[in-house]
Coordinates of C-alpha atoms and ligand atoms in Angstrom, one line a residue:
M1 CA -0.2 0.1 0.0
Q2 CA 1.0 3.7 -0.8
E3 CA 2.3 6.1 2.0
M4 CA -0.7 7.8 3.0
D5 CA 0.8 11.4 2.6
T6 CA 2.1 10.5 -0.9
V7 CA -1.5 9.9 -1.9
L8 CA -3.0 13.0 -0.5
S9 CA -0.2 15.0 -1.9
T10 CA -0.8 13.9 -5.3
W11 CA -4.6 14.7 -4.7
L12 CA -3.3 18.1 -3.5
R13 CA -1.3 19.1 -6.3
E14 CA -3.8 17.8 -9.0
R15 CA -6.5 20.0 -7.2
A16 CA -4.1 23.3 -7.5
A17 CA -3.4 22.6 -11.3
E18 CA -7.1 23.0 -11.5
G19 CA -7.1 26.2 -9.8
L20 CA -9.5 24.6 -7.2
Y21 CA -7.2 24.8 -4.3
R22 CA -8.5 26.4 -1.2
N23 CA -6.7 28.4 1.2
R24 CA -7.7 30.6 4.2
T25 CA -7.1 33.9 4.9
I26 CA -6.0 35.3 8.6
R27 CA -8.2 37.8 10.0
Q28 CA -6.5 40.0 13.0
S29 CA -9.4 42.2 13.6
P30 CA -13.0 41.6 14.7
Q31 CA -15.7 40.8 12.0
G32 CA -17.0 44.1 10.3
I33 CA -16.4 46.0 7.5
D34 CA -12.7 47.6 8.3
V35 CA -10.9 44.4 8.5
I36 CA -7.3 43.4 8.5
V37 CA -6.8 39.9 6.9
D38 CA -3.1 38.6 6.6
G39 CA -1.7 41.6 8.2
R40 CA -3.4 44.1 5.3
P41 CA -6.8 46.5 5.9
V42 CA -9.1 45.8 3.4
V43 CA -12.9 46.5 3.2
N44 CA -15.2 43.1 3.5
F45 CA -17.3 42.4 0.8
C46 CA -18.0 38.8 2.1
S47 CA -19.1 38.4 5.2
N48 CA -22.5 36.7 6.5
D49 CA -22.9 39.4 9.4
Y50 CA -25.4 41.2 7.1
L51 CA -26.7 43.4 10.1
G52 CA -23.4 44.2 11.5
L53 CA -24.1 42.4 15.0
A54 CA -21.0 40.1 15.2
N55 CA -19.2 42.9 17.0
H56 CA -22.2 44.7 18.4
P57 CA -21.3 46.5 21.8
E58 CA -24.2 45.3 23.3
V59 CA -24.1 41.6 22.0
I60 CA -20.4 41.8 23.3
E61 CA -21.8 42.7 26.9
S62 CA -24.3 40.4 27.0
L63 CA -21.7 37.6 26.2
K64 CA -19.5 38.8 28.9
A65 CA -22.4 39.0 31.3
G66 CA -23.1 35.3 30.3
A67 CA -19.8 33.9 31.0
E68 CA -19.8 35.8 34.2
R69 CA -23.3 34.0 35.4
Y70 CA -22.6 30.7 33.7
G71 CA -18.8 30.1 33.1
V72 CA -17.7 29.3 29.7
G73 CA -18.4 25.4 28.8
S74 CA -22.0 24.1 29.1
G75 CA -20.5 21.0 30.7
S76 CA -22.6 18.0 28.6
A77 CA -25.6 17.8 25.9
H78 CA -28.5 18.9 26.7
L79 CA -30.4 15.6 27.7
V80 CA -27.9 15.3 30.3
C81 CA -27.5 18.3 32.1
G82 CA -26.2 21.0 29.6
H83 CA -29.5 22.6 29.1
S84 CA -29.6 26.1 31.0
D85 CA -32.0 28.6 31.5
A86 CA -30.1 30.9 29.1
H87 CA -30.8 28.6 26.3
H88 CA -34.3 27.8 27.5
A89 CA -35.0 31.3 27.2
L90 CA -33.6 31.5 24.0
E91 CA -35.9 28.8 22.4
E92 CA -38.8 30.1 23.6
E93 CA -37.7 33.7 22.3
L94 CA -37.1 32.1 19.0
A95 CA -40.4 30.2 19.0
A96 CA -42.3 33.4 19.5
W97 CA -40.3 35.3 16.9
T98 CA -41.1 32.9 14.1
G99 CA -44.6 32.4 15.3
R100 CA -44.4 28.5 15.9
D101 CA -45.3 26.3 18.8
R102 CA -41.5 25.6 19.8
A103 CA -38.0 25.8 19.0
L104 CA -35.2 23.6 19.6
L105 CA -31.4 25.1 19.7
F106 CA -28.4 23.0 17.8
S107 CA -24.9 23.7 17.9
T108 CA -24.4 24.7 14.3
G109 CA -26.7 24.7 11.3
Y110 CA -24.9 21.9 9.5
M111 CA -26.0 19.8 12.4
A112 CA -29.3 20.8 12.5
N113 CA -29.9 19.9 8.9
I114 CA -28.3 16.9 9.4
S115 CA -30.7 16.0 12.1
V116 CA -33.6 16.9 10.8
I117 CA -33.6 15.0 7.8
S118 CA -32.0 12.0 8.8
A119 CA -34.3 11.9 12.0
L120 CA -37.6 12.4 9.5
V121 CA -36.9 10.1 7.0
G122 CA -34.9 6.6 6.3
R123 CA -34.8 3.8 4.0
G124 CA -37.5 3.2 1.7
D125 CA -38.6 6.9 2.1
W126 CA -38.1 9.8 -0.6
V127 CA -36.1 13.1 0.1
L128 CA -36.8 15.8 -2.7
E129 CA -33.9 18.6 -3.0
D130 CA -33.5 21.7 -5.0
R131 CA -30.5 21.3 -7.0
V132 CA -28.4 24.1 -5.7
N133 CA -29.2 23.4 -1.7
H134 CA -26.9 24.2 0.5
A135 CA -24.4 21.2 1.3
S136 CA -25.6 20.3 4.6
L137 CA -29.3 19.5 3.2
L138 CA -27.8 17.3 0.5
D139 CA -25.4 15.8 2.8
G140 CA -28.3 15.0 5.5
G141 CA -30.4 13.9 2.5
L142 CA -27.9 11.3 1.7
L143 CA -27.2 10.3 5.2
S144 CA -30.6 9.8 6.1
G145 CA -31.0 6.6 3.6
A146 CA -34.1 7.8 2.2
R147 CA -34.1 7.6 -1.9
F148 CA -32.8 11.2 -2.8
R149 CA -33.8 13.0 -6.2
R150 CA -32.7 16.4 -6.9
Y151 CA -35.2 18.7 -9.1
P152 CA -34.3 21.5 -11.1
H153 CA -33.6 24.8 -9.2
V154 CA -37.0 26.7 -7.8
D155 CA -39.1 24.6 -10.3
A156 CA -41.9 24.0 -8.3
A157 CA -43.7 22.4 -11.5
A158 CA -40.9 19.7 -12.0
L159 CA -41.1 19.3 -8.2
E160 CA -44.6 18.4 -8.6
R161 CA -44.0 15.7 -11.3
S162 CA -41.2 14.2 -9.8
L163 CA -43.4 13.9 -6.2
R164 CA -46.4 12.2 -8.2
Q165 CA -43.6 9.4 -9.1
C166 CA -42.9 8.7 -5.7
G167 CA -45.4 6.4 -4.6
G168 CA -45.2 4.7 -1.2
R169 CA -43.8 6.0 2.1
R170 CA -43.1 9.3 3.8
T171 CA -41.9 12.1 1.6
L172 CA -39.8 15.0 2.6
V173 CA -39.3 18.2 0.5
V174 CA -36.3 20.1 1.2
S175 CA -35.2 23.6 0.1
D176 CA -33.1 26.7 1.3
G177 CA -35.3 29.9 2.0
V178 CA -32.7 32.0 0.2
F179 CA -30.1 30.0 -1.3
S180 CA -26.6 30.7 -0.3
M181 CA -24.6 31.1 -3.5
D182 CA -27.1 32.8 -5.4
G183 CA -29.0 34.9 -2.9
D184 CA -32.3 34.2 -5.0
L185 CA -35.6 33.3 -3.2
A186 CA -37.0 29.9 -3.1
P187 CA -40.8 30.1 -4.5
L188 CA -42.2 29.2 -1.0
P189 CA -45.9 29.6 -1.8
E190 CA -45.6 27.2 -4.5
L191 CA -43.4 24.5 -2.7
A192 CA -45.6 24.8 0.5
G193 CA -48.7 24.2 -2.3
V194 CA -47.2 21.2 -3.8
A195 CA -46.1 19.6 -0.6
R196 CA -49.7 19.8 0.8
S197 CA -51.3 18.5 -2.4
T198 CA -48.9 15.5 -2.6
G199 CA -49.0 15.2 1.3
A200 CA -45.2 15.5 1.2
W201 CA -43.4 17.4 4.5
L202 CA -41.8 20.5 3.6
V203 CA -38.7 21.5 5.4
I204 CA -37.1 24.9 4.8
D205 CA -33.7 26.1 5.6
D206 CA -33.4 30.0 6.2
A207 CA -29.9 30.6 7.2
H208 CA -29.8 33.7 5.1
G209 CA -33.0 35.0 5.3
F210 CA -33.6 35.2 9.0
G211 CA -33.2 38.6 10.2
V212 CA -33.1 40.1 6.7
L213 CA -36.2 39.5 5.0
G214 CA -39.6 40.1 6.2
E215 CA -41.3 43.2 8.5
N216 CA -39.8 42.0 11.5
G217 CA -36.6 40.0 10.1
G218 CA -38.6 36.8 10.5
G219 CA -37.2 35.7 7.2
T220 CA -38.4 34.1 4.0
V221 CA -41.8 32.6 5.5
E222 CA -42.7 36.3 7.1
H223 CA -41.7 37.9 3.7
Y224 CA -44.3 35.2 1.8
R225 CA -46.7 35.4 5.2
L226 CA -46.9 31.8 5.6
T227 CA -47.3 30.0 8.8
Q228 CA -46.3 27.0 10.5
K229 CA -49.0 25.0 8.5
D230 CA -47.4 25.8 5.3
V231 CA -44.0 25.3 6.6
P232 CA -44.1 22.9 9.2
V233 CA -40.2 22.4 9.6
L234 CA -38.3 25.6 9.6
V235 CA -34.4 26.1 10.0
G236 CA -32.4 28.8 10.9
T237 CA -28.9 29.5 11.6
L238 CA -27.5 32.0 14.1
G239 CA -24.1 32.5 12.8
K240 CA -25.3 35.0 9.9
A241 CA -27.7 37.8 10.2
I242 CA -28.2 36.9 13.9
G243 CA -24.3 37.7 14.5
T244 CA -23.5 34.9 17.2
F245 CA -23.3 31.3 16.8
G246 CA -25.4 28.0 16.7
A247 CA -28.8 27.2 15.1
F248 CA -32.2 26.3 15.4
V249 CA -35.5 24.1 14.4
A250 CA -38.9 25.7 14.7
G251 CA -42.1 23.5 14.5
S252 CA -44.5 22.1 16.3
H253 CA -44.7 20.6 19.6
A254 CA -44.8 17.2 18.0
L255 CA -42.1 17.9 15.9
I256 CA -39.6 19.4 18.5
E257 CA -40.3 16.5 21.0
F258 CA -39.5 13.9 18.7
L259 CA -36.5 15.8 17.6
I260 CA -35.1 15.7 21.2
Q261 CA -35.8 11.9 21.4
R262 CA -34.6 10.8 17.8
A263 CA -32.1 13.5 16.2
R264 CA -28.7 11.5 16.9
P265 CA -26.7 14.8 16.2
Y266 CA -28.7 16.6 18.9
V267 CA -28.3 13.9 21.7
Y268 CA -24.8 13.4 21.3
T269 CA -23.2 17.1 21.3
T270 CA -22.4 19.3 24.0
A271 CA -24.6 22.3 24.1
L272 CA -23.7 25.6 23.0
P273 CA -21.6 27.6 25.8
P274 CA -24.9 29.6 27.7
A275 CA -23.1 32.8 27.2
I276 CA -23.5 32.6 23.6
A277 CA -27.5 32.0 24.1
E278 CA -27.4 35.3 26.2
A279 CA -25.5 37.1 23.3
T280 CA -28.1 35.7 20.8
R281 CA -31.4 36.7 23.0
T282 CA -29.8 40.4 22.5
S283 CA -28.8 40.4 19.2
L284 CA -32.6 39.2 18.4
G285 CA -34.1 42.2 20.6
L286 CA -32.0 44.2 18.2
L287 CA -32.8 43.1 15.2
R288 CA -36.4 42.7 16.0
N289 CA -37.0 46.4 16.8
D290 CA -34.4 48.1 14.7
S291 CA -36.2 47.8 11.4
W292 CA -33.6 50.8 10.0
R293 CA -31.1 48.1 9.6
R294 CA -33.0 46.2 7.2
L295 CA -34.5 49.3 5.6
K296 CA -30.7 50.6 5.0
L297 CA -29.4 47.5 3.5
N298 CA -32.4 47.4 1.0
R299 CA -31.2 50.7 -0.2
L300 CA -27.5 49.5 -0.2
I301 CA -28.7 46.3 -2.2
Q302 CA -30.6 48.5 -4.7
R303 CA -27.9 51.1 -5.0
F304 CA -25.4 47.9 -5.6
R305 CA -27.8 46.3 -8.5
A306 CA -28.4 49.7 -10.0
G307 CA -24.4 50.6 -10.2
A308 CA -23.5 47.0 -11.6
A309 CA -26.4 46.9 -14.3
G310 CA -24.9 50.2 -15.3
L311 CA -21.6 48.5 -15.6
G312 CA -23.1 45.6 -17.8
L313 CA -22.2 42.9 -14.8
A314 CA -23.8 39.6 -14.8
L315 CA -26.1 39.6 -11.9
M316 CA -28.3 37.1 -10.4
D317 CA -32.0 37.2 -9.3
S318 CA -31.3 38.4 -5.8
C319 CA -33.1 40.8 -3.8
T320 CA -31.0 39.9 -0.9
P321 CA -27.6 40.9 0.7
I322 CA -26.0 38.2 -1.5
Q323 CA -25.1 39.8 -4.8
P324 CA -22.8 37.4 -7.1
V325 CA -21.4 38.4 -10.0
I326 CA -21.2 35.6 -12.5
V327 CA -17.6 35.1 -14.0
G328 CA -17.7 31.3 -14.9
D329 CA -14.1 30.2 -15.4
V330 CA -12.6 29.1 -12.4
R331 CA -9.2 31.0 -12.9
Q332 CA -10.8 34.1 -13.8
A333 CA -13.1 34.3 -10.8
T334 CA -9.8 33.3 -8.6
E335 CA -7.8 36.2 -10.6
R336 CA -10.4 38.6 -10.2
S337 CA -10.9 38.1 -6.4
A338 CA -7.0 38.4 -5.9
R339 CA -7.1 41.8 -8.2
L340 CA -9.6 43.1 -5.9
L341 CA -7.7 42.3 -2.8
E342 CA -4.8 44.5 -4.6
R343 CA -6.8 47.4 -4.4
G344 CA -8.3 46.6 -0.7
F345 CA -11.3 44.8 -1.4
L346 CA -12.1 41.3 0.3
V347 CA -14.4 39.8 -1.7
S348 CA -14.5 35.7 -2.4
A349 CA -14.2 33.5 -5.6
I350 CA -16.6 30.8 -5.3
R351 CA -15.6 27.4 -7.3
P352 CA -17.2 24.4 -8.0
P353 CA -18.3 21.9 -6.2
T354 CA -19.5 24.8 -4.3
V355 CA -21.2 26.0 -7.5
P356 CA -22.0 24.2 -10.8
A357 CA -19.1 23.9 -13.3
G358 CA -18.6 26.9 -15.4
S359 CA -20.5 29.1 -12.8
A360 CA -17.8 30.1 -10.9
R361 CA -18.5 33.5 -9.3
L362 CA -17.5 36.6 -7.3
R363 CA -19.9 36.3 -4.1
I364 CA -20.2 40.1 -3.1
T365 CA -22.1 39.9 0.3
L366 CA -23.1 43.4 1.6
S367 CA -24.0 44.8 5.1
V368 CA -25.6 47.2 7.0
L369 CA -21.9 48.4 8.1
H370 CA -21.4 49.5 4.2
D371 CA -21.9 53.2 3.2
D372 CA -23.1 54.6 0.0
E373 CA -19.2 55.4 -0.7
H374 CA -18.1 51.8 0.1
I375 CA -20.3 50.3 -2.9
D376 CA -19.4 53.1 -5.2
R377 CA -15.7 52.3 -4.5
L378 CA -16.4 48.5 -5.0
L379 CA -18.3 49.0 -8.2
V380 CA -15.3 51.1 -9.7
A381 CA -12.9 48.5 -8.3
L382 CA -15.3 45.6 -10.2
S383 CA -14.8 47.7 -13.4
E384 CA -11.4 48.4 -13.2
T385 CA -10.7 44.6 -12.6
A386 CA -13.3 43.3 -15.3
C387 CA -12.0 40.4 -17.2
G388 CA -9.8 41.1 -20.1
P389 CA -6.6 38.9 -20.6
I390 CA -4.7 37.9 -17.1
A391 CA -1.4 39.7 -16.4
Ligands
PLP401 C1 -24.4 28.2 6.7 C2 -25.3 27.6 6.5 C3 -25.5 26.4 7.0 C4 -24.8 26.4 8.4 O1 -24.9 26.8 9.5 P1 -23.8 26.6 10.3 O2 -24.7 27.1 11.6 O3 -22.7 27.4 9.8 O4 -23.4 25.1 10.4 C5 -26.8 25.7 6.8 N1 -27.5 26.0 5.8 C6 -27.2 27.2 5.0 C7 -28.3 27.7 3.8 C8 -26.3 27.9 5.0 O5 -25.7 29.2 4.2

């Protein structure tokens, strides 16, 4: 047998030759707009901290107070002795905010998605997923052991045709609320209608909708004014617009009790630090009550789109802070991102397999911490780095 390191090094070299090698930058500052990465100051256009809450003074204060009160580690899983009153209060507030019976905290969104899908379906059942769903949803579907099918992106009619062929057992329909690499919305009213008429159960992961969409920041579901009946399983994450860490599932009393019994990643993982739950409660209060954040963000999104359209950039159908510019070729995308970095802008190049082959892109994300001037400067830099031959 070959040495492990020899095999892995060969793979890594091939990866680099295809332009698909992934590297990390090292950030020396808090999350925000003016950040220091790899020792240099840059303007950040790739964070998911859409509302600027990750470094908000009140959120930091609550984290400190939470640590004073509860210490740092939660000590065990929720079902042993890790479930604190901070966690419990946050679950109740998340249930109220989403207009659902109950909410259940998870340590990450990835785990929440794997948990929900593999607890609800198994061998002999069906899972149907949007083709460009987040990796954690696709992985959850594969891990569940259920028969797995993808339907064309946001195509409720194709989903319905596919559902009519899935005879027999339980069927789960699973979709992002806001697609994480495209920024567009799932057609939730249509998906809910198809699920209802075929008896399938609908799971929506609104990692990028919460905090940003809807009058109270309730996400895609609030945006479309849908209820727990329409979308019985709602997943949200806390590390993006909410600015902290963790995730939750919201739904009926029966769903939450079932997950507590059956979701293995829930049962066998240490609970989040309670101080994180305290910080999240403060963050939720800020984003619910201060609608100026959503208003400002929408204004910035409009400004960016109008400017980008003027430059003839290939935008996607997105009304959210995720505003990808499609480049296509992997090397062009990487080169463009490097050139933007030289001009002081941090914009990530997203390549396959995260996005379909041939659709490499710059994933630009906007934050309420940006000002008009940041947007205008980015647009100038985008036009100056536009394709052309690579230097
Ligand atoms: C980020 C993301 C997740 C994962 O959430 P984490 O809390 O970061 O593990 C799940 N679903 C979608 C759509 C995401 O964008």
